């Protein structure tokens, strides 16, 4: 076993108003008081970051952006820079979520550039990868995962350095928002493949430190089994992160 600290992350996507968000994060902060050894992260929509940061106060909840641009500034209407995220209190940024890839045309090359910029700024990237149902059913899961890793982390490979703080998130597209979860064994198989990929492309020390989260219909009833797998170091939670009643028991999965 290693000393990887489990992380439970809530991706709020395009949900919640300011008042709801403040109440939710205050309830989460209250509900996780005294919980040891688990990092908690929330990723609100951009416009709620300041509100949520204030509501977090001194509670140990980390804040993430759901996306960012790779350039530091410029004529990029509708985009947000990494520095802007930091100024709003973010320590982390989710990159390459499958909704960004499939609905907004983000490529692994875009994600590669974003990840490099994030790390240069000192933001911890949560880099998402995952196969579609068709890819799984045609036996291409590992090929697709390898390809996404090769291309989304190409700059890090080129530099020969992956910071051990980097977080990877395996999110099978067919399990996101569908109620279908990968079985703990299916998830573990891919997580161990990803860890081996990190060892092969960087080194075993880095592979032992990098956390790999699972995402896709994680809920209070399935989190413990998923977290009991050797290479699953946390969860990236969508739907069930929107209420304290669901999210707190996920954080308190032990
Ligand atoms: P879900 O979403 O938990 O609603 O399946 C997960 C995600 O998109 O990160």
PDB file of C-alpha atoms and ligand atoms in Angstrom:
ATOM      1  CA  UNK A   1       0.000   0.000   0.000  1.00  0.00           C
ATOM      2  CA  UNK A   2       1.057   3.587  -0.424  1.00  0.00           C
ATOM      3  CA  UNK A   3       0.400   6.845   1.295  1.00  0.00           C
ATOM      4  CA  UNK A   4      -1.816   8.221  -1.460  1.00  0.00           C
ATOM      5  CA  UNK A   5      -4.400  10.415   0.208  1.00  0.00           C
ATOM      6  CA  UNK A   6      -7.905   9.685  -1.065  1.00  0.00           C
ATOM      7  CA  UNK A   7      -9.748  12.549  -2.729  1.00  0.00           C
ATOM      8  CA  UNK A   8     -13.475  12.973  -3.192  1.00  0.00           C
ATOM      9  CA  UNK A   9     -14.232  15.662  -5.773  1.00  0.00           C
ATOM     10  CA  UNK A  10     -17.607  17.130  -6.675  1.00  0.00           C
ATOM     11  CA  UNK A  11     -18.093  18.403 -10.207  1.00  0.00           C
ATOM     12  CA  UNK A  12     -21.151  20.636 -10.048  1.00  0.00           C
ATOM     13  CA  UNK A  13     -21.191  21.168 -13.829  1.00  0.00           C
ATOM     14  CA  UNK A  14     -23.712  23.870 -14.910  1.00  0.00           C
ATOM     15  CA  UNK A  15     -25.870  23.597 -11.798  1.00  0.00           C
ATOM     16  CA  UNK A  16     -26.863  25.581  -8.695  1.00  0.00           C
ATOM     17  CA  UNK A  17     -27.503  29.251  -7.991  1.00  0.00           C
ATOM     18  CA  UNK A  18     -25.378  31.370  -5.652  1.00  0.00           C
ATOM     19  CA  UNK A  19     -27.492  30.851  -2.535  1.00  0.00           C
ATOM     20  CA  UNK A  20     -27.811  27.101  -3.108  1.00  0.00           C
ATOM     21  CA  UNK A  21     -24.093  26.777  -3.710  1.00  0.00           C
ATOM     22  CA  UNK A  22     -23.210  28.655  -0.518  1.00  0.00           C
ATOM     23  CA  UNK A  23     -25.615  26.536   1.532  1.00  0.00           C
ATOM     24  CA  UNK A  24     -24.339  23.328  -0.050  1.00  0.00           C
ATOM     25  CA  UNK A  25     -20.691  24.036   0.642  1.00  0.00           C
ATOM     26  CA  UNK A  26     -21.436  25.153   4.205  1.00  0.00           C
ATOM     27  CA  UNK A  27     -23.398  21.931   4.786  1.00  0.00           C
ATOM     28  CA  UNK A  28     -20.515  19.911   3.311  1.00  0.00           C
ATOM     29  CA  UNK A  29     -17.986  21.728   5.527  1.00  0.00           C
ATOM     30  CA  UNK A  30     -20.128  21.018   8.580  1.00  0.00           C
ATOM     31  CA  UNK A  31     -20.732  17.398   7.576  1.00  0.00           C
ATOM     32  CA  UNK A  32     -17.081  16.547   7.052  1.00  0.00           C
ATOM     33  CA  UNK A  33     -15.842  18.073  10.312  1.00  0.00           C
ATOM     34  CA  UNK A  34     -13.629  15.555  12.012  1.00  0.00           C
ATOM     35  CA  UNK A  35     -13.239  13.390   8.888  1.00  0.00           C
ATOM     36  CA  UNK A  36      -9.548  12.568   8.655  1.00  0.00           C
ATOM     37  CA  UNK A  37      -7.413  11.480   5.763  1.00  0.00           C
ATOM     38  CA  UNK A  38      -9.656  12.408   2.835  1.00  0.00           C
ATOM     39  CA  UNK A  39      -9.241  15.476   0.641  1.00  0.00           C
ATOM     40  CA  UNK A  40     -12.419  17.163  -0.515  1.00  0.00           C
ATOM     41  CA  UNK A  41     -12.658  19.259  -3.664  1.00  0.00           C
ATOM     42  CA  UNK A  42     -15.584  21.069  -5.261  1.00  0.00           C
ATOM     43  CA  UNK A  43     -15.756  22.447  -8.791  1.00  0.00           C
ATOM     44  CA  UNK A  44     -18.546  25.041  -9.082  1.00  0.00           C
ATOM     45  CA  UNK A  45     -19.384  26.992 -12.235  1.00  0.00           C
ATOM     46  CA  UNK A  46     -17.006  29.935 -12.775  1.00  0.00           C
ATOM     47  CA  UNK A  47     -19.494  32.575 -11.659  1.00  0.00           C
ATOM     48  CA  UNK A  48     -19.926  30.894  -8.272  1.00  0.00           C
ATOM     49  CA  UNK A  49     -16.251  30.475  -7.411  1.00  0.00           C
ATOM     50  CA  UNK A  50     -15.967  33.634  -5.293  1.00  0.00           C
ATOM     51  CA  UNK A  51     -19.207  32.927  -3.452  1.00  0.00           C
ATOM     52  CA  UNK A  52     -18.179  29.352  -2.752  1.00  0.00           C
ATOM     53  CA  UNK A  53     -14.703  30.407  -1.662  1.00  0.00           C
ATOM     54  CA  UNK A  54     -16.217  32.791   0.886  1.00  0.00           C
ATOM     55  CA  UNK A  55     -18.623  30.124   2.096  1.00  0.00           C
ATOM     56  CA  UNK A  56     -15.766  27.629   2.498  1.00  0.00           C
ATOM     57  CA  UNK A  57     -13.999  30.012   4.880  1.00  0.00           C
ATOM     58  CA  UNK A  58     -11.363  28.080   6.799  1.00  0.00           C
ATOM     59  CA  UNK A  59     -12.844  24.642   6.203  1.00  0.00           C
ATOM     60  CA  UNK A  60     -10.518  22.177   4.418  1.00  0.00           C
ATOM     61  CA  UNK A  61     -12.404  22.088   1.112  1.00  0.00           C
ATOM     62  CA  UNK A  62     -10.369  22.690  -2.039  1.00  0.00           C
ATOM     63  CA  UNK A  63     -11.776  24.645  -4.968  1.00  0.00           C
ATOM     64  CA  UNK A  64     -11.407  23.753  -8.658  1.00  0.00           C
ATOM     65  CA  UNK A  65     -12.357  25.278 -11.977  1.00  0.00           C
ATOM     66  CA  UNK A  66     -14.174  22.998 -14.416  1.00  0.00           C
ATOM     67  CA  UNK A  67     -12.015  24.113 -17.347  1.00  0.00           C
ATOM     68  CA  UNK A  68      -9.528  26.811 -18.361  1.00  0.00           C
ATOM     69  CA  UNK A  69      -7.774  28.198 -21.445  1.00  0.00           C
ATOM     70  CA  UNK A  70      -4.136  27.417 -22.134  1.00  0.00           C
ATOM     71  CA  UNK A  71      -3.197  31.028 -22.882  1.00  0.00           C
ATOM     72  CA  UNK A  72      -2.617  33.466 -20.026  1.00  0.00           C
ATOM     73  CA  UNK A  73      -4.749  36.244 -21.563  1.00  0.00           C
ATOM     74  CA  UNK A  74      -6.032  37.608 -24.831  1.00  0.00           C
ATOM     75  CA  UNK A  75      -8.904  37.752 -27.268  1.00  0.00           C
ATOM     76  CA  UNK A  76     -10.651  34.515 -26.279  1.00  0.00           C
ATOM     77  CA  UNK A  77     -14.265  35.483 -25.753  1.00  0.00           C
ATOM     78  CA  UNK A  78     -15.993  33.319 -23.195  1.00  0.00           C
ATOM     79  CA  UNK A  79     -12.811  31.757 -21.856  1.00  0.00           C
ATOM     80  CA  UNK A  80     -11.180  31.804 -18.408  1.00  0.00           C
ATOM     81  CA  UNK A  81      -7.450  31.729 -17.684  1.00  0.00           C
ATOM     82  CA  UNK A  82      -5.688  29.687 -15.058  1.00  0.00           C
ATOM     83  CA  UNK A  83      -4.618  32.871 -13.251  1.00  0.00           C
ATOM     84  CA  UNK A  84      -8.267  33.966 -13.091  1.00  0.00           C
ATOM     85  CA  UNK A  85      -9.117  30.644 -11.472  1.00  0.00           C
ATOM     86  CA  UNK A  86      -6.353  31.147  -8.928  1.00  0.00           C
ATOM     87  CA  UNK A  87      -7.549  34.669  -8.189  1.00  0.00           C
ATOM     88  CA  UNK A  88     -10.952  33.162  -7.478  1.00  0.00           C
ATOM     89  CA  UNK A  89      -9.436  30.760  -4.961  1.00  0.00           C
ATOM     90  CA  UNK A  90      -8.855  27.657  -7.080  1.00  0.00           C
ATOM     91  CA  UNK A  91      -6.002  25.302  -6.331  1.00  0.00           C
ATOM     92  CA  UNK A  92      -7.108  22.705  -8.900  1.00  0.00           C
ATOM     93  CA  UNK A  93      -8.631  22.582 -12.372  1.00  0.00           C
ATOM     94  CA  UNK A  94     -10.556  19.793 -14.078  1.00  0.00           C
ATOM     95  CA  UNK A  95      -9.311  19.304 -17.639  1.00  0.00           C
ATOM     96  CA  UNK A  96     -10.660  17.235 -20.497  1.00  0.00           C
ATOM     97  CA  UNK A  97     -13.906  16.134 -18.921  1.00  0.00           C
ATOM     98  CA  UNK A  98     -15.735  13.952 -21.433  1.00  0.00           C
ATOM     99  CA  UNK A  99     -18.460  16.583 -21.774  1.00  0.00           C
ATOM    100  CA  UNK A 100     -15.784  19.083 -22.838  1.00  0.00           C
ATOM    101  CA  UNK A 101     -14.393  16.544 -25.278  1.00  0.00           C
ATOM    102  CA  UNK A 102     -17.648  15.327 -26.792  1.00  0.00           C
ATOM    103  CA  UNK A 103     -19.900  18.410 -26.642  1.00  0.00           C
ATOM    104  CA  UNK A 104     -17.348  21.190 -27.141  1.00  0.00           C
ATOM    105  CA  UNK A 105     -14.835  19.510 -29.397  1.00  0.00           C
ATOM    106  CA  UNK A 106     -11.868  19.570 -27.019  1.00  0.00           C
ATOM    107  CA  UNK A 107      -9.042  17.398 -28.204  1.00  0.00           C
ATOM    108  CA  UNK A 108      -6.325  15.673 -26.230  1.00  0.00           C
ATOM    109  CA  UNK A 109      -3.922  18.207 -27.783  1.00  0.00           C
ATOM    110  CA  UNK A 110      -5.933  21.057 -26.235  1.00  0.00           C
ATOM    111  CA  UNK A 111      -5.890  19.295 -22.898  1.00  0.00           C
ATOM    112  CA  UNK A 112      -2.155  18.765 -23.156  1.00  0.00           C
ATOM    113  CA  UNK A 113      -1.618  22.526 -23.599  1.00  0.00           C
ATOM    114  CA  UNK A 114      -4.003  23.327 -20.744  1.00  0.00           C
ATOM    115  CA  UNK A 115      -2.327  20.845 -18.407  1.00  0.00           C
ATOM    116  CA  UNK A 116       1.094  22.346 -19.101  1.00  0.00           C
ATOM    117  CA  UNK A 117      -0.148  25.879 -18.435  1.00  0.00           C
ATOM    118  CA  UNK A 118      -1.940  24.775 -15.269  1.00  0.00           C
ATOM    119  CA  UNK A 119       1.202  23.183 -13.856  1.00  0.00           C
ATOM    120  CA  UNK A 120       3.343  26.210 -14.760  1.00  0.00           C
ATOM    121  CA  UNK A 121       0.936  28.358 -12.760  1.00  0.00           C
ATOM    122  CA  UNK A 122       0.917  25.961  -9.820  1.00  0.00           C
ATOM    123  CA  UNK A 123      -2.625  24.725 -10.373  1.00  0.00           C
ATOM    124  CA  UNK A 124      -3.119  20.982  -9.876  1.00  0.00           C
ATOM    125  CA  UNK A 125      -4.743  19.489 -12.974  1.00  0.00           C
ATOM    126  CA  UNK A 126      -7.367  16.775 -12.711  1.00  0.00           C
ATOM    127  CA  UNK A 127      -7.001  15.256 -16.172  1.00  0.00           C
ATOM    128  CA  UNK A 128      -9.980  13.175 -17.324  1.00  0.00           C
ATOM    129  CA  UNK A 129      -9.899  10.240 -19.689  1.00  0.00           C
ATOM    130  CA  UNK A 130     -12.370   7.499 -20.527  1.00  0.00           C
ATOM    131  CA  UNK A 131     -13.802   5.323 -23.255  1.00  0.00           C
ATOM    132  CA  UNK A 132     -17.259   5.359 -24.815  1.00  0.00           C
ATOM    133  CA  UNK A 133     -19.616   2.394 -24.710  1.00  0.00           C
ATOM    134  CA  UNK A 134     -18.888   1.591 -28.341  1.00  0.00           C
ATOM    135  CA  UNK A 135     -15.159   1.625 -27.679  1.00  0.00           C
ATOM    136  CA  UNK A 136     -15.596  -0.699 -24.707  1.00  0.00           C
ATOM    137  CA  UNK A 137     -17.900  -3.075 -26.565  1.00  0.00           C
ATOM    138  CA  UNK A 138     -15.481  -3.347 -29.456  1.00  0.00           C
ATOM    139  CA  UNK A 139     -12.612  -4.206 -27.121  1.00  0.00           C
ATOM    140  CA  UNK A 140     -10.765  -0.929 -27.576  1.00  0.00           C
ATOM    141  CA  UNK A 141     -10.829   0.381 -23.982  1.00  0.00           C
ATOM    142  CA  UNK A 142      -7.108   0.079 -23.269  1.00  0.00           C
ATOM    143  CA  UNK A 143      -6.083   1.362 -26.671  1.00  0.00           C
ATOM    144  CA  UNK A 144      -8.294   4.438 -26.258  1.00  0.00           C
ATOM    145  CA  UNK A 145      -7.058   5.093 -22.717  1.00  0.00           C
ATOM    146  CA  UNK A 146      -3.437   4.771 -23.819  1.00  0.00           C
ATOM    147  CA  UNK A 147      -4.020   7.086 -26.771  1.00  0.00           C
ATOM    148  CA  UNK A 148      -5.734   9.706 -24.582  1.00  0.00           C
ATOM    149  CA  UNK A 149      -2.905   9.525 -22.028  1.00  0.00           C
ATOM    150  CA  UNK A 150      -0.178   9.689 -24.702  1.00  0.00           C
ATOM    151  CA  UNK A 151      -1.715  12.764 -26.282  1.00  0.00           C
ATOM    152  CA  UNK A 152      -3.143  14.584 -23.242  1.00  0.00           C
ATOM    153  CA  UNK A 153       0.153  14.337 -21.340  1.00  0.00           C
ATOM    154  CA  UNK A 154       2.483  14.706 -24.338  1.00  0.00           C
ATOM    155  CA  UNK A 155       4.227  17.815 -22.978  1.00  0.00           C
ATOM    156  CA  UNK A 156       4.956  16.122 -19.671  1.00  0.00           C
ATOM    157  CA  UNK A 157       6.324  13.093 -21.525  1.00  0.00           C
ATOM    158  CA  UNK A 158       8.503  15.369 -23.634  1.00  0.00           C
ATOM    159  CA  UNK A 159       9.837  17.097 -20.501  1.00  0.00           C
ATOM    160  CA  UNK A 160      10.270  13.756 -18.742  1.00  0.00           C
ATOM    161  CA  UNK A 161       8.422  15.032 -15.698  1.00  0.00           C
ATOM    162  CA  UNK A 162       4.970  14.416 -14.281  1.00  0.00           C
ATOM    163  CA  UNK A 163       4.457  16.135 -10.948  1.00  0.00           C
ATOM    164  CA  UNK A 164       3.363  13.541  -8.392  1.00  0.00           C
ATOM    165  CA  UNK A 165       0.581  15.928  -7.335  1.00  0.00           C
ATOM    166  CA  UNK A 166      -1.069  15.488 -10.750  1.00  0.00           C
ATOM    167  CA  UNK A 167      -4.466  13.836 -10.565  1.00  0.00           C
ATOM    168  CA  UNK A 168      -5.881  11.588 -13.274  1.00  0.00           C
ATOM    169  CA  UNK A 169      -9.556  10.710 -13.457  1.00  0.00           C
ATOM    170  CA  UNK A 170     -10.841   7.625 -15.215  1.00  0.00           C
ATOM    171  CA  UNK A 171     -14.415   8.295 -16.251  1.00  0.00           C
ATOM    172  CA  UNK A 172     -15.961   5.752 -18.600  1.00  0.00           C
ATOM    173  CA  UNK A 173     -18.258   7.889 -20.740  1.00  0.00           C
ATOM    174  CA  UNK A 174     -20.998   5.237 -20.589  1.00  0.00           C
ATOM    175  CA  UNK A 175     -21.098   5.547 -16.791  1.00  0.00           C
ATOM    176  CA  UNK A 176     -21.416   9.337 -16.562  1.00  0.00           C
ATOM    177  CA  UNK A 177     -24.870  10.477 -15.524  1.00  0.00           C
ATOM    178  CA  UNK A 178     -26.372   7.185 -16.639  1.00  0.00           C
ATOM    179  CA  UNK A 179     -26.696   5.406 -13.304  1.00  0.00           C
ATOM    180  CA  UNK A 180     -24.457   2.646 -14.714  1.00  0.00           C
ATOM    181  CA  UNK A 181     -21.262   2.308 -12.727  1.00  0.00           C
ATOM    182  CA  UNK A 182     -18.256   0.350 -13.871  1.00  0.00           C
ATOM    183  CA  UNK A 183     -17.895  -2.649 -11.595  1.00  0.00           C
ATOM    184  CA  UNK A 184     -15.076  -2.228  -9.077  1.00  0.00           C
ATOM    185  CA  UNK A 185     -13.127  -4.857 -11.050  1.00  0.00           C
ATOM    186  CA  UNK A 186     -13.661  -3.105 -14.393  1.00  0.00           C
ATOM    187  CA  UNK A 187     -12.526   0.178 -12.856  1.00  0.00           C
ATOM    188  CA  UNK A 188      -9.541  -1.415 -11.094  1.00  0.00           C
ATOM    189  CA  UNK A 189      -8.365  -3.000 -14.372  1.00  0.00           C
ATOM    190  CA  UNK A 190      -8.237   0.378 -16.067  1.00  0.00           C
ATOM    191  CA  UNK A 191      -6.759   2.158 -13.031  1.00  0.00           C
ATOM    192  CA  UNK A 192      -3.919  -0.334 -12.791  1.00  0.00           C
ATOM    193  CA  UNK A 193      -3.346   0.036 -16.549  1.00  0.00           C
ATOM    194  CA  UNK A 194      -3.125   3.829 -16.075  1.00  0.00           C
ATOM    195  CA  UNK A 195      -0.689   3.474 -13.158  1.00  0.00           C
ATOM    196  CA  UNK A 196       1.491   1.182 -15.244  1.00  0.00           C
ATOM    197  CA  UNK A 197       1.362   3.708 -18.073  1.00  0.00           C
ATOM    198  CA  UNK A 198       2.655   6.376 -15.651  1.00  0.00           C
ATOM    199  CA  UNK A 199       5.434   4.041 -14.484  1.00  0.00           C
ATOM    200  CA  UNK A 200       6.423   3.235 -18.075  1.00  0.00           C
ATOM    201  CA  UNK A 201       6.398   6.855 -19.243  1.00  0.00           C
ATOM    202  CA  UNK A 202       7.862   8.451 -16.105  1.00  0.00           C
ATOM    203  CA  UNK A 203       8.952   6.252 -13.208  1.00  0.00           C
ATOM    204  CA  UNK A 204       7.565   3.954 -10.544  1.00  0.00           C
ATOM    205  CA  UNK A 205       7.928   6.554  -7.779  1.00  0.00           C
ATOM    206  CA  UNK A 206       5.697   8.969  -9.675  1.00  0.00           C
ATOM    207  CA  UNK A 207       3.276   6.165 -10.500  1.00  0.00           C
ATOM    208  CA  UNK A 208       2.969   5.327  -6.817  1.00  0.00           C
ATOM    209  CA  UNK A 209       2.150   8.941  -5.925  1.00  0.00           C
ATOM    210  CA  UNK A 210      -0.190  10.045  -8.694  1.00  0.00           C
ATOM    211  CA  UNK A 211      -3.800   9.744  -7.639  1.00  0.00           C
ATOM    212  CA  UNK A 212      -6.288   8.186 -10.008  1.00  0.00           C
ATOM    213  CA  UNK A 213      -9.926   9.033  -9.331  1.00  0.00           C
ATOM    214  CA  UNK A 214     -12.872   7.061 -10.661  1.00  0.00           C
ATOM    215  CA  UNK A 215     -15.903   8.921 -12.003  1.00  0.00           C
ATOM    216  CA  UNK A 216     -19.249   7.776 -13.364  1.00  0.00           C
ATOM    217  CA  UNK A 217     -22.414   7.424 -11.272  1.00  0.00           C
ATOM    218  CA  UNK A 218     -20.572   7.280  -7.956  1.00  0.00           C
ATOM    219  CA  UNK A 219     -23.062   7.360  -5.094  1.00  0.00           C
ATOM    220  CA  UNK A 220     -23.164   6.545  -1.373  1.00  0.00           C
ATOM    221  CA  UNK A 221     -24.149   2.933  -2.090  1.00  0.00           C
ATOM    222  CA  UNK A 222     -21.228   2.071  -4.389  1.00  0.00           C
ATOM    223  CA  UNK A 223     -18.371   4.287  -3.199  1.00  0.00           C
ATOM    224  CA  UNK A 224     -16.916   1.945  -0.548  1.00  0.00           C
ATOM    225  CA  UNK A 225     -16.550  -0.979  -2.929  1.00  0.00           C
ATOM    226  CA  UNK A 226     -14.915   1.207  -5.554  1.00  0.00           C
ATOM    227  CA  UNK A 227     -12.576   2.759  -2.983  1.00  0.00           C
ATOM    228  CA  UNK A 228     -11.536  -0.670  -1.725  1.00  0.00           C
ATOM    229  CA  UNK A 229      -9.720  -1.304  -5.021  1.00  0.00           C
ATOM    230  CA  UNK A 230      -5.939  -0.975  -4.880  1.00  0.00           C
ATOM    231  CA  UNK A 231      -5.565   1.640  -7.606  1.00  0.00           C
ATOM    232  CA  UNK A 232      -8.701   3.692  -7.004  1.00  0.00           C
ATOM    233  CA  UNK A 233      -7.647   6.732  -5.000  1.00  0.00           C
ATOM    234  CA  UNK A 234     -10.818   8.739  -5.013  1.00  0.00           C
ATOM    235  CA  UNK A 235     -13.965   9.688  -6.844  1.00  0.00           C
ATOM    236  CA  UNK A 236     -15.016  12.435  -9.215  1.00  0.00           C
ATOM    237  CA  UNK A 237     -18.703  12.814  -8.503  1.00  0.00           C
ATOM    238  CA  UNK A 238     -21.256  14.613 -10.678  1.00  0.00           C
ATOM    239  CA  UNK A 239     -24.943  14.197  -9.861  1.00  0.00           C
ATOM    240  CA  UNK A 240     -24.425  12.996  -6.305  1.00  0.00           C
ATOM    241  CA  UNK A 241     -22.233  15.996  -5.486  1.00  0.00           C
ATOM    242  CA  UNK A 242     -25.189  18.373  -5.766  1.00  0.00           C
ATOM    243  CA  UNK A 243     -26.741  17.553  -2.404  1.00  0.00           C
ATOM    244  CA  UNK A 244     -25.062  17.343   0.972  1.00  0.00           C
ATOM    245  CA  UNK A 245     -27.191  14.272   1.751  1.00  0.00           C
ATOM    246  CA  UNK A 246     -25.453  12.359  -1.025  1.00  0.00           C
ATOM    247  CA  UNK A 247     -22.030  13.974  -1.039  1.00  0.00           C
ATOM    248  CA  UNK A 248     -21.217  13.779   2.689  1.00  0.00           C
ATOM    249  CA  UNK A 249     -21.709   9.983   2.906  1.00  0.00           C
ATOM    250  CA  UNK A 250     -19.462   9.635  -0.155  1.00  0.00           C
ATOM    251  CA  UNK A 251     -16.721  11.616   1.609  1.00  0.00           C
ATOM    252  CA  UNK A 252     -17.315   9.500   4.741  1.00  0.00           C
ATOM    253  CA  UNK A 253     -17.103   6.246   2.769  1.00  0.00           C
ATOM    254  CA  UNK A 254     -14.745   4.523   5.205  1.00  0.00           C
TER     255      UNK A 254
HETATM  256  P1  LIG B   1     -21.956  11.491 -12.568  1.00  0.00           P
HETATM  257  O1  LIG B   1     -20.873  12.426 -13.285  1.00  0.00           O
HETATM  258  O2  LIG B   1     -21.447  11.214 -11.169  1.00  0.00           O
HETATM  259  O3  LIG B   1     -23.216  12.294 -12.583  1.00  0.00           O
HETATM  260  O4  LIG B   1     -22.048  10.237 -13.367  1.00  0.00           O
HETATM  261  C1  LIG B   1     -19.495  12.201 -13.106  1.00  0.00           C
HETATM  262  C2  LIG B   1     -18.718  13.247 -13.856  1.00  0.00           C
HETATM  263  O5  LIG B   1     -19.142  13.670 -14.940  1.00  0.00           O
HETATM  264  O6  LIG B   1     -17.643  13.683 -13.390  1.00  0.00           O
END
